[in-house]
Amino acid sequence: MTFPKKSNTVYTFLLLLIISISTGCTFYKTIEVENTKQQIKYQYDIGKQFIIHDSNEQIDYLLNEVSIESDYLSGTLALTTGKKHSPHKKSFTKKSVDVQEPLSVIHLYTSIARFDEGETSRDRFQPGPFILPFNSIRTIEIHEKDKSASSFGTTAITVGTVVVSIGTYLAIACNCPQVVSYSGDSIQYHGSLFPGSVLKSLERDDYVILHDPLLSEEGKIKLRISNEDPEHQYIDQLKALEVEHDGYANLGMNNHGELVAYNKSKVPFEAINGQSKDISNLLKNQDEQNYAFDNFNAFEELNEVQLKFEKSDFLENPTLILNAQQTEWLDTVANVIFYQAGKYQNKWVENKDNSSPDKWKKNNQKRGLSLNVYLKINDAWEYVGTHHDVGTNIKRDLLMELNLKEVKSQYVEIKLESAFKLWEIDYVGLTNEWKTNLNIKPLKLTLAETHKGDNALEEISTADDSYLVQKEIGNYIELHFEAPAQNAFSSIVLNGVGYYHKIFENEHKMNLTFFVKLKKKLGLQDVSRALYQYQLIQPTSPKNENSTIVSHRSN
């Protein structure tokens, strides 16, 4: 698929700009996935192209116009052209393979011989209609980017200096204070504290729900909160809480920063993405089959998915449940943007440490860095609220109360929107069964010790602007808490207050040309999409302006 003509100028410019500032080699790895109809359906739903292999694995065939039936795949078979990697190759660099590229294909290795036995004149794999029974598929493989083998560098194009508001983009990626529980040599990762709080004015009170924290032999909950990135972390308060669910099965946090106990209830009977495909099957279970707002054709608006529920199932104020996070791809976008900002990044932090948090959040909402929620009322989308920075390391259960009083339709229709591939959602639900104002008990703290062996109890006991500062990678604080009695309807939660400053070592000037494009209303989405597009192509030469620009197949 090529970009629509009206967008060619913008994307050609962005792609050439990215190509001109990017060097390095991308490696991919091959992964065998579960050989099931459900897996095939999932790969189809996310837009993969099907490559069929005969039993000898000598020739690749592209299956177009795919249809998934009860016990077979059908479609139109065609020979592929161009170079390709060897079957089952564990590590490789991307080569020109016609419209195929590693991230957009699924390989189906079959037990079907190319020719009928004794009838060598009859080729079973001829171009045209083709049927593949599921029981004839031996192995299924897909490809992922091999981050451990890849490198990515940039060189800025300096065309002058200008004071540009890059605050939104500096908050895109963070390691933030990382949280683990441990017992002996065993470690359990739980997430990060106050992601996105890159200025003192953005300091916030955050909660990390400790799902199944490890218990030490002494029956204590031992936590380590560490600095794993070039950041100065300012931690004002840390405490562990036992939060009672009042009989509800789950615990999450709403868009106002409050803990909410809830039961799962209804999932949408329809979820239409920007490509007009129903992806409700992707969102009905927490199973890592995610929707990632990855429609290439959203040029005039942010990426979106529209959900539909039966209104008769709900009271006037149900709560929307999302299991979601910001994506690892967002980290990649951020690293490119950070480098283009040059040495202005640190100056910006100094100047904006006391800027308005409300203005900050509004900018994030407009640019799609946040996840926005709308409710359809009288055939118009009404803004409900936004989930802001939750980090890229682990999914969180995010809740938002809806008011259905003005909804006259028989359906509850909800729209979620974000910029291209910056968020991913694993589960969506709507429930009447939820409660705030929960019973919360602090756990007894028995140790608060830094990596140097210093007692840090005074710094982290209350929110009083007396900060524990972690300025180096490898700095950490250890906390030991008395574990409460086991309770099926309670959770252990780490509560932290603080913020951090990212530290940059760039000495070059800002790339003005890049930021002129980025500053536009949909600039973040445009750059994310163009950068992802660059990842999917392999131009003959970075200076070849006649290179064909292609993208994922879009259904």
Coordinates of C-alpha atoms in Angstrom, one line a residue:
M1 CA 0.0 0.0 0.0
T2 CA 1.3 3.5 -0.9
F3 CA 0.3 6.6 0.9
P4 CA -2.6 8.6 -0.5
K5 CA -1.5 11.3 -2.8
K6 CA -2.6 14.1 -0.6
S7 CA -0.1 12.9 2.1
N8 CA 2.8 12.0 -0.1
T9 CA 4.6 15.4 0.3
V10 CA 4.4 15.3 4.1
Y11 CA 5.5 11.7 4.4
T12 CA 8.2 11.9 1.7
F13 CA 9.7 14.8 3.6
L14 CA 9.5 13.1 6.9
L15 CA 10.8 9.8 5.6
L16 CA 13.7 11.5 3.8
L17 CA 14.4 13.6 6.9
I18 CA 14.5 10.5 9.1
I19 CA 16.6 8.6 6.5
S20 CA 19.0 11.4 6.4
I21 CA 19.5 11.5 10.1
S22 CA 19.5 7.7 10.7
T23 CA 22.2 5.1 10.4
G24 CA 22.5 1.6 11.6
C25 CA 21.3 -2.0 10.9
T26 CA 18.1 -3.6 11.9
F27 CA 18.1 -7.3 12.8
Y28 CA 15.1 -9.6 13.1
K29 CA 14.5 -12.9 14.8
T30 CA 12.1 -15.8 13.9
I31 CA 9.6 -17.0 16.5
E32 CA 7.5 -20.1 16.3
V33 CA 4.0 -19.4 17.6
E34 CA 1.2 -21.7 18.6
N35 CA -0.3 -23.7 15.7
T36 CA -4.0 -23.0 16.3
K37 CA -6.9 -21.4 14.4
Q38 CA -7.1 -18.7 17.0
Q39 CA -3.5 -17.7 16.4
I40 CA -4.1 -17.6 12.7
K41 CA -7.2 -15.5 13.2
Y42 CA -5.3 -13.1 15.5
Q43 CA -2.5 -12.6 13.0
Y44 CA -5.0 -12.0 10.2
D45 CA -6.9 -9.4 12.4
I46 CA -3.7 -7.4 12.9
G47 CA -3.0 -7.2 9.2
K48 CA -0.4 -9.9 8.6
Q49 CA 0.3 -11.2 5.1
F50 CA 0.2 -15.0 4.7
I51 CA 3.2 -16.8 3.2
I52 CA 2.5 -20.5 2.4
H53 CA 5.3 -23.0 2.1
D54 CA 5.1 -26.5 0.6
S55 CA 6.4 -29.5 2.4
N56 CA 9.8 -29.2 0.8
E57 CA 10.0 -25.4 1.7
Q58 CA 11.5 -24.7 -1.8
I59 CA 9.1 -22.0 -3.0
D60 CA 7.1 -19.2 -1.1
Y61 CA 3.6 -18.5 -2.0
L62 CA 1.6 -15.4 -1.1
L63 CA -2.1 -16.0 -0.1
N64 CA -4.3 -13.0 -1.0
E65 CA -8.0 -12.3 -0.3
V66 CA -7.8 -14.5 2.8
S67 CA -10.9 -16.0 4.3
I68 CA -10.9 -18.1 7.5
E69 CA -13.5 -20.8 7.6
S70 CA -14.3 -23.4 10.3
D71 CA -11.5 -25.9 9.3
Y72 CA -9.6 -24.3 6.5
L73 CA -8.1 -21.1 5.0
S74 CA -9.0 -20.0 1.5
G75 CA -7.8 -17.3 -0.8
T76 CA -5.9 -16.6 -4.0
L77 CA -2.4 -18.0 -4.4
A78 CA 0.4 -16.1 -6.1
L79 CA 4.2 -16.7 -6.3
T80 CA 6.3 -14.2 -4.3
T81 CA 9.2 -12.4 -5.9
G82 CA 12.4 -10.8 -4.8
K83 CA 15.0 -11.9 -2.3
K84 CA 14.0 -13.5 1.0
H85 CA 15.6 -14.9 4.1
S86 CA 16.0 -18.7 4.4
P87 CA 13.2 -20.6 6.1
H88 CA 13.4 -20.7 9.9
K89 CA 16.4 -18.4 10.0
K90 CA 16.8 -17.3 13.6
S91 CA 18.5 -13.9 12.9
F92 CA 18.7 -11.9 9.8
T93 CA 18.7 -8.3 8.4
K94 CA 15.7 -7.2 6.3
K95 CA 16.1 -7.5 2.6
S96 CA 14.0 -6.4 -0.3
V97 CA 11.2 -8.9 -0.6
D98 CA 8.6 -7.3 -2.8
V99 CA 5.7 -6.1 -0.6
Q100 CA 6.8 -8.5 2.2
E101 CA 8.8 -7.3 5.2
P102 CA 9.6 -9.2 8.3
L103 CA 7.2 -7.6 10.8
S104 CA 4.2 -7.9 8.4
V105 CA 4.2 -11.5 7.5
I106 CA 3.2 -14.9 9.0
H107 CA 4.8 -18.1 7.6
L108 CA 2.6 -21.2 7.4
Y109 CA 4.7 -24.4 6.8
T110 CA 2.5 -27.1 5.4
S111 CA 2.7 -30.9 5.0
I112 CA 1.4 -30.6 1.4
A113 CA 3.7 -31.8 -1.3
R114 CA 3.9 -29.5 -4.3
F115 CA 3.0 -32.3 -6.8
D116 CA 0.5 -35.1 -6.5
E117 CA 2.3 -38.4 -6.0
G118 CA 2.7 -40.1 -9.4
E119 CA 1.2 -37.0 -11.2
T120 CA 4.2 -34.7 -11.5
S121 CA 2.3 -32.7 -14.2
R122 CA -0.2 -31.5 -11.6
D123 CA 1.1 -28.6 -9.4
R124 CA -1.0 -28.2 -6.3
F125 CA 0.4 -24.7 -5.8
Q126 CA -0.7 -22.9 -8.9
P127 CA -1.7 -19.2 -9.0
G128 CA -5.4 -18.9 -8.4
P129 CA -8.0 -20.2 -5.8
F130 CA -6.5 -22.2 -3.0
I131 CA -7.7 -24.0 0.1
L132 CA -5.4 -24.9 3.0
P133 CA -6.9 -27.2 5.7
F134 CA -5.8 -26.3 9.2
N135 CA -4.7 -29.9 9.9
S136 CA -2.2 -29.5 7.0
I137 CA -0.3 -26.8 8.7
R138 CA 2.9 -28.1 10.5
T139 CA 4.4 -25.0 11.9
I140 CA 3.7 -21.2 12.2
E141 CA 6.4 -18.6 12.4
I142 CA 6.4 -14.8 12.7
H143 CA 9.2 -12.3 13.0
E144 CA 10.1 -9.7 15.6
K145 CA 12.7 -7.0 15.8
D146 CA 15.8 -8.3 17.5
K147 CA 16.7 -5.4 19.8
S148 CA 19.8 -7.0 21.2
A149 CA 21.3 -7.2 17.7
S150 CA 20.1 -3.9 16.3
S151 CA 21.7 -0.4 16.5
F152 CA 20.2 3.0 15.8
G153 CA 22.1 6.2 15.7
T154 CA 21.3 9.7 14.5
T155 CA 23.1 12.8 13.3
A156 CA 21.3 16.1 13.7
I157 CA 20.7 18.5 10.8
T158 CA 21.3 21.9 12.3
V159 CA 19.6 24.8 10.6
G160 CA 19.6 27.3 13.4
T161 CA 18.3 27.6 16.9
V162 CA 14.8 28.5 18.1
V163 CA 12.9 28.3 21.4
V164 CA 10.4 25.4 20.7
S165 CA 8.1 23.9 23.3
I166 CA 9.4 20.3 23.4
G167 CA 7.9 19.5 26.8
T168 CA 5.4 17.0 25.5
Y169 CA 8.1 15.0 23.8
L170 CA 10.6 15.0 26.7
A171 CA 8.0 13.2 28.7
I172 CA 7.4 10.5 26.2
A173 CA 9.9 7.9 27.5
C174 CA 11.2 7.1 30.9
N175 CA 12.6 4.4 33.0
C176 CA 11.4 6.2 36.2
P177 CA 12.0 4.6 39.6
Q178 CA 11.7 0.9 38.9
V179 CA 10.0 -1.4 41.5
V180 CA 10.8 -5.0 42.3
S181 CA 10.1 -7.3 45.2
Y182 CA 12.7 -9.9 46.0
S183 CA 13.5 -12.9 48.2
G184 CA 16.9 -14.4 48.1
D185 CA 18.0 -14.5 44.5
S186 CA 14.4 -14.4 43.2
I187 CA 13.1 -11.0 41.8
Q188 CA 9.6 -10.0 40.7
Y189 CA 9.2 -6.9 38.6
H190 CA 6.1 -4.7 39.3
G191 CA 6.4 -1.5 37.2
S192 CA 7.6 2.0 37.7
L193 CA 6.6 5.0 39.8
F194 CA 5.2 8.3 38.5
P195 CA 6.1 7.9 34.8
G196 CA 5.9 11.1 32.9
S197 CA 6.6 13.4 35.9
V198 CA 9.6 15.0 34.3
L199 CA 9.3 18.3 36.1
K200 CA 8.8 19.4 39.7
S201 CA 5.5 20.9 38.8
L202 CA 4.4 17.4 37.5
E203 CA 5.2 15.7 40.8
R204 CA 2.5 13.3 41.6
D205 CA 1.1 10.8 44.0
D206 CA 1.2 7.4 42.2
Y207 CA 0.3 3.8 43.0
V208 CA 1.9 0.6 41.8
I209 CA -0.2 -2.5 42.6
L210 CA 2.1 -5.3 43.7
H211 CA 0.6 -8.3 42.1
D212 CA 1.9 -11.4 43.9
P213 CA 4.9 -9.8 45.7
L214 CA 7.6 -12.2 46.8
L215 CA 7.8 -12.9 50.5
S216 CA 11.2 -13.4 52.3
E217 CA 11.9 -16.3 54.5
E218 CA 11.2 -14.0 57.5
G219 CA 7.7 -13.2 56.1
K220 CA 8.6 -9.7 55.0
I221 CA 7.8 -7.9 51.8
K222 CA 11.2 -6.6 50.5
L223 CA 11.2 -4.0 47.8
R224 CA 13.9 -2.3 45.8
I225 CA 13.2 1.0 44.0
S226 CA 16.0 1.8 41.7
N227 CA 17.3 4.2 39.0
E228 CA 18.0 2.4 35.8
D229 CA 18.4 5.3 33.4
P230 CA 20.2 8.6 33.1
E231 CA 17.8 10.4 35.4
H232 CA 17.9 12.4 38.6
Q233 CA 15.0 10.9 40.7
Y234 CA 13.4 12.9 43.5
I235 CA 11.4 10.7 45.8
D236 CA 9.4 12.4 48.5
Q237 CA 7.4 9.6 50.0
L238 CA 7.3 5.8 49.9
K239 CA 4.9 3.5 51.7
A240 CA 3.2 0.2 51.3
L241 CA -0.5 -0.2 51.8
E242 CA -2.9 -3.1 52.3
V243 CA -6.1 -2.1 50.3
E244 CA -9.2 -4.0 51.0
H245 CA -11.5 -4.7 48.0
D246 CA -14.7 -5.0 50.0
G247 CA -15.6 -8.3 48.2
Y248 CA -14.6 -7.1 44.7
A249 CA -12.2 -9.2 42.7
N250 CA -9.9 -6.6 41.2
L251 CA -8.1 -3.4 42.0
G252 CA -7.2 -0.6 39.6
M253 CA -6.7 3.2 39.4
N254 CA -9.0 5.7 37.8
N255 CA -8.1 8.8 35.7
H256 CA -8.3 10.9 38.9
G257 CA -5.5 8.9 40.6
E258 CA -7.9 7.1 43.0
L259 CA -7.8 3.3 43.7
V260 CA -10.9 1.5 42.6
A261 CA -12.1 -2.0 43.5
Y262 CA -14.2 -3.6 40.7
N263 CA -15.5 -6.8 39.1
K264 CA -15.3 -7.4 35.4
S265 CA -18.6 -7.5 33.7
K266 CA -19.4 -6.9 30.0
V267 CA -17.0 -6.6 27.0
P268 CA -18.0 -4.7 23.8
F269 CA -20.0 -6.7 21.3
E270 CA -18.3 -4.6 18.6
A271 CA -14.9 -2.8 18.5
I272 CA -14.2 -1.1 15.1
N273 CA -10.7 0.1 14.4
G274 CA -9.6 2.8 12.0
Q275 CA -9.5 0.2 9.2
S276 CA -13.3 -0.6 9.7
K277 CA -12.4 -4.0 11.1
D278 CA -14.1 -5.5 14.2
I279 CA -11.3 -6.3 16.6
S280 CA -13.6 -7.1 19.6
N281 CA -12.0 -10.6 19.8
L282 CA -8.6 -8.9 20.6
L283 CA -10.0 -7.0 23.5
K284 CA -12.2 -9.4 25.4
N285 CA -9.5 -11.2 27.4
Q286 CA -6.2 -10.2 29.1
D287 CA -4.0 -12.4 26.9
E288 CA -1.4 -10.0 25.3
Q289 CA -3.3 -9.9 22.0
N290 CA -3.2 -6.1 21.9
Y291 CA -4.7 -3.3 19.8
A292 CA -1.9 -0.7 19.2
F293 CA -3.7 2.2 17.3
D294 CA -1.7 1.3 14.2
N295 CA -3.9 2.5 11.3
F296 CA -1.6 4.0 8.7
N297 CA -4.5 5.9 7.0
A298 CA -5.4 8.2 9.9
F299 CA -4.2 11.5 8.3
E300 CA -6.7 14.1 9.6
E301 CA -7.3 12.7 13.1
L302 CA -5.6 10.6 15.8
N303 CA -5.9 6.8 15.6
E304 CA -9.0 5.4 17.2
V305 CA -11.2 2.4 18.1
Q306 CA -14.9 2.7 18.6
L307 CA -16.6 0.4 21.1
K308 CA -20.3 -0.6 21.4
F309 CA -22.1 -2.1 24.4
E310 CA -25.8 -2.8 25.0
K311 CA -27.1 0.1 27.2
S312 CA -29.7 -2.1 28.9
D313 CA -26.9 -3.9 30.7
F314 CA -25.8 -0.9 32.7
L315 CA -26.8 1.5 35.4
E316 CA -26.4 5.3 34.9
N317 CA -22.8 5.5 36.0
P318 CA -20.8 2.4 35.0
T319 CA -17.0 2.4 34.9
L320 CA -14.9 1.7 31.8
I321 CA -12.1 -0.8 32.4
L322 CA -8.9 -0.8 30.3
N323 CA -5.9 -3.0 30.7
A324 CA -3.3 -0.8 28.8
Q325 CA 0.1 0.8 28.6
Q326 CA 2.2 3.1 26.5
T327 CA 4.2 1.1 24.0
E328 CA 7.9 0.2 23.6
W329 CA 7.7 1.8 20.2
L330 CA 7.0 5.1 21.9
D331 CA 10.5 4.8 23.5
T332 CA 12.0 4.5 20.0
V333 CA 10.2 7.6 18.9
A334 CA 11.3 9.5 22.0
N335 CA 14.9 8.6 21.5
V336 CA 14.9 10.1 18.0
I337 CA 13.1 13.2 19.2
F338 CA 15.5 13.6 22.1
Y339 CA 18.5 13.6 19.9
Q340 CA 17.0 16.1 17.5
A341 CA 16.4 18.5 20.4
G342 CA 20.2 18.6 21.1
K343 CA 21.5 20.5 24.0
Y344 CA 18.3 22.5 24.4
Q345 CA 16.7 19.6 26.3
N346 CA 18.5 20.4 29.6
K347 CA 17.9 24.1 29.2
W348 CA 14.2 23.4 28.7
V349 CA 14.1 21.4 32.0
E350 CA 15.7 24.3 33.9
N351 CA 13.2 26.8 32.4
K352 CA 10.0 24.8 32.8
D353 CA 10.4 23.1 36.2
N354 CA 7.5 25.2 37.5
S355 CA 5.2 25.2 34.4
S356 CA 1.5 24.5 34.6
P357 CA 0.6 20.8 34.9
D358 CA -2.9 21.5 33.5
K359 CA -1.4 23.0 30.3
W360 CA 1.0 20.1 30.1
K361 CA -1.8 17.5 30.2
K362 CA -3.9 19.5 27.7
N363 CA -1.0 19.4 25.2
N364 CA -0.6 15.7 25.8
Q365 CA -4.3 15.1 25.2
K366 CA -4.3 17.1 21.9
R367 CA -1.2 15.4 20.5
G368 CA -2.3 11.9 21.3
L369 CA 0.5 11.1 23.8
S370 CA -2.3 10.4 26.3
L371 CA -5.2 8.0 25.8
N372 CA -8.5 9.9 25.4
V373 CA -12.0 8.7 26.0
Y374 CA -15.2 10.0 24.3
L375 CA -18.9 9.0 24.8
K376 CA -21.4 9.4 22.0
I377 CA -24.4 11.5 23.1
N378 CA -27.1 12.6 20.5
D379 CA -24.9 11.4 17.6
A380 CA -21.9 13.5 18.7
W381 CA -18.7 12.5 20.5
E382 CA -18.4 14.2 23.9
Y383 CA -15.1 14.2 25.7
V384 CA -15.1 12.2 29.0
G385 CA -11.5 12.1 30.2
T386 CA -7.9 11.1 29.6
H387 CA -5.5 8.5 30.9
H388 CA -2.1 10.2 31.1
D389 CA 1.4 8.8 31.6
V390 CA 1.3 5.2 32.7
G391 CA 4.8 4.2 31.3
T392 CA 6.0 1.7 28.8
N393 CA 7.2 -1.1 31.1
I394 CA 4.0 -2.9 32.2
K395 CA 0.3 -2.7 31.7
R396 CA -2.0 -1.1 34.3
D397 CA -5.7 -1.5 35.0
L398 CA -7.2 1.9 34.2
L399 CA -10.8 2.9 35.1
M400 CA -13.0 5.8 34.2
E401 CA -16.5 6.5 35.3
L402 CA -19.1 7.3 32.6
N403 CA -22.4 9.2 33.0
L404 CA -25.0 7.6 30.7
K405 CA -27.9 9.9 31.8
E406 CA -27.9 11.8 28.5
V407 CA -27.4 8.7 26.3
K408 CA -30.8 8.0 24.6
S409 CA -29.6 5.3 22.2
Q410 CA -30.0 1.6 22.9
Y411 CA -26.2 1.4 22.7
V412 CA -23.3 2.8 24.8
E413 CA -20.8 3.9 22.2
I414 CA -17.3 4.8 23.3
K415 CA -14.3 6.1 21.3
L416 CA -10.7 5.7 22.4
E417 CA -8.0 7.7 20.6
S418 CA -4.2 8.0 20.6
A419 CA -1.4 8.9 18.3
F420 CA 0.0 6.2 16.0
K421 CA 1.3 3.1 18.0
L422 CA 1.9 5.0 21.2
W423 CA -0.6 3.0 23.3
E424 CA -1.7 -0.6 23.3
I425 CA -4.8 -2.1 24.9
D426 CA -5.2 -5.7 25.9
Y427 CA -8.7 -5.7 27.5
V428 CA -11.8 -3.4 27.5
G429 CA -14.8 -3.9 29.7
L430 CA -17.7 -1.9 31.2
T431 CA -19.0 -2.7 34.7
N432 CA -21.7 -1.6 37.2
E433 CA -19.7 -3.2 40.1
W434 CA -17.1 -0.8 41.4
K435 CA -16.2 1.2 44.5
T436 CA -13.9 3.9 45.6
N437 CA -13.2 5.1 49.2
L438 CA -11.7 1.8 50.1
N439 CA -10.3 0.7 53.5
I440 CA -6.5 1.3 53.4
K441 CA -4.0 0.3 56.0
P442 CA -0.3 1.2 55.9
L443 CA 2.1 -1.7 56.4
K444 CA 4.8 -1.4 59.1
L445 CA 8.1 -0.3 57.6
T446 CA 11.1 -2.0 59.3
L447 CA 13.9 -0.9 57.0
A448 CA 14.6 2.0 54.6
E449 CA 18.2 1.9 53.4
T450 CA 20.0 3.3 50.4
H451 CA 22.5 1.5 48.2
K452 CA 25.2 3.2 50.4
G453 CA 23.7 1.7 53.5
D454 CA 22.3 5.1 54.8
N455 CA 19.1 5.2 56.7
A456 CA 16.5 7.0 54.4
L457 CA 13.5 6.9 56.7
E458 CA 13.4 10.7 57.2
E459 CA 13.4 11.4 53.5
I460 CA 10.7 9.0 52.5
S461 CA 8.3 8.9 55.5
T462 CA 6.2 12.0 54.6
A463 CA 5.5 14.2 51.6
D464 CA 7.3 17.3 52.8
D465 CA 9.8 18.3 49.9
S466 CA 12.6 16.5 51.8
Y467 CA 13.6 14.3 48.9
L468 CA 15.6 11.1 48.6
V469 CA 17.7 11.9 45.5
Q470 CA 18.9 9.1 43.2
K471 CA 21.3 10.7 40.7
E472 CA 23.1 7.7 39.2
I473 CA 22.2 4.5 37.4
G474 CA 22.4 1.8 40.0
N475 CA 21.2 4.0 42.9
Y476 CA 18.4 2.4 44.9
I477 CA 16.6 2.2 48.1
E478 CA 15.5 -1.0 49.9
L479 CA 12.3 -1.1 51.9
H480 CA 11.2 -3.9 54.2
F481 CA 7.6 -4.2 55.3
E482 CA 5.8 -6.5 57.7
A483 CA 3.5 -8.6 55.5
P484 CA -0.2 -8.7 56.4
A485 CA -2.2 -11.8 56.9
Q486 CA -3.3 -13.4 53.6
N487 CA -6.6 -12.1 52.3
A488 CA -8.1 -13.0 48.9
F489 CA -10.0 -9.7 48.8
S490 CA -7.1 -7.3 49.4
S491 CA -4.0 -6.1 47.5
I492 CA -0.6 -4.7 48.4
V493 CA 0.1 -1.4 46.8
L494 CA 3.2 0.8 46.8
N495 CA 2.4 4.5 47.1
G496 CA 5.1 6.9 45.9
V497 CA 5.3 10.7 45.6
G498 CA 8.0 12.3 43.5
Y499 CA 9.3 13.4 40.1
Y500 CA 12.5 13.1 38.0
H501 CA 14.6 14.9 35.5
K502 CA 16.0 13.2 32.5
I503 CA 19.7 13.9 31.9
F504 CA 21.0 14.5 28.4
E505 CA 24.6 14.7 27.1
N506 CA 23.9 16.1 23.7
E507 CA 26.2 19.0 22.6
H508 CA 24.8 19.8 19.2
K509 CA 22.2 22.4 18.3
M510 CA 18.5 21.7 17.8
N511 CA 17.3 20.3 14.5
L512 CA 14.9 23.1 13.6
T513 CA 13.6 21.5 10.4
F514 CA 12.5 18.4 12.4
F515 CA 10.8 20.3 15.1
V516 CA 8.8 22.6 12.7
K517 CA 7.1 19.4 11.5
L518 CA 6.8 17.9 15.0
K519 CA 5.1 21.1 16.5
K520 CA 2.0 20.7 14.3
K521 CA -1.2 19.4 15.9
L522 CA -0.7 15.9 14.6
G523 CA 3.1 16.2 14.4
L524 CA 3.7 13.5 17.0
Q525 CA 1.5 11.0 15.1
D526 CA 3.1 12.0 11.8
V527 CA 6.6 11.5 13.1
S528 CA 5.7 8.2 14.8
R529 CA 4.1 6.8 11.6
A530 CA 6.9 8.1 9.3
L531 CA 9.6 6.6 11.6
Y532 CA 7.8 3.3 11.7
Q533 CA 7.5 3.5 8.0
Y534 CA 11.2 4.0 7.7
Q535 CA 11.8 0.9 9.8
L536 CA 9.7 -1.1 7.3
I537 CA 11.6 -0.1 4.2
Q538 CA 15.2 -0.6 3.1
P539 CA 16.1 2.1 0.6
T540 CA 18.8 1.4 -1.9
S541 CA 20.6 4.5 -0.7
P542 CA 19.7 7.1 2.0
K543 CA 20.2 9.7 -0.7
N544 CA 17.9 8.0 -3.3
E545 CA 14.9 10.2 -3.4
N546 CA 13.2 7.9 -5.9
S547 CA 12.9 5.1 -3.4
T548 CA 9.4 3.6 -3.3
I549 CA 7.6 4.3 0.0
V550 CA 5.5 1.4 1.1
S551 CA 3.7 0.3 4.2
H552 CA 1.8 -2.5 5.9
R553 CA -1.1 -4.0 4.0
S554 CA -4.3 -2.3 5.1
N555 CA -7.6 -4.1 5.1

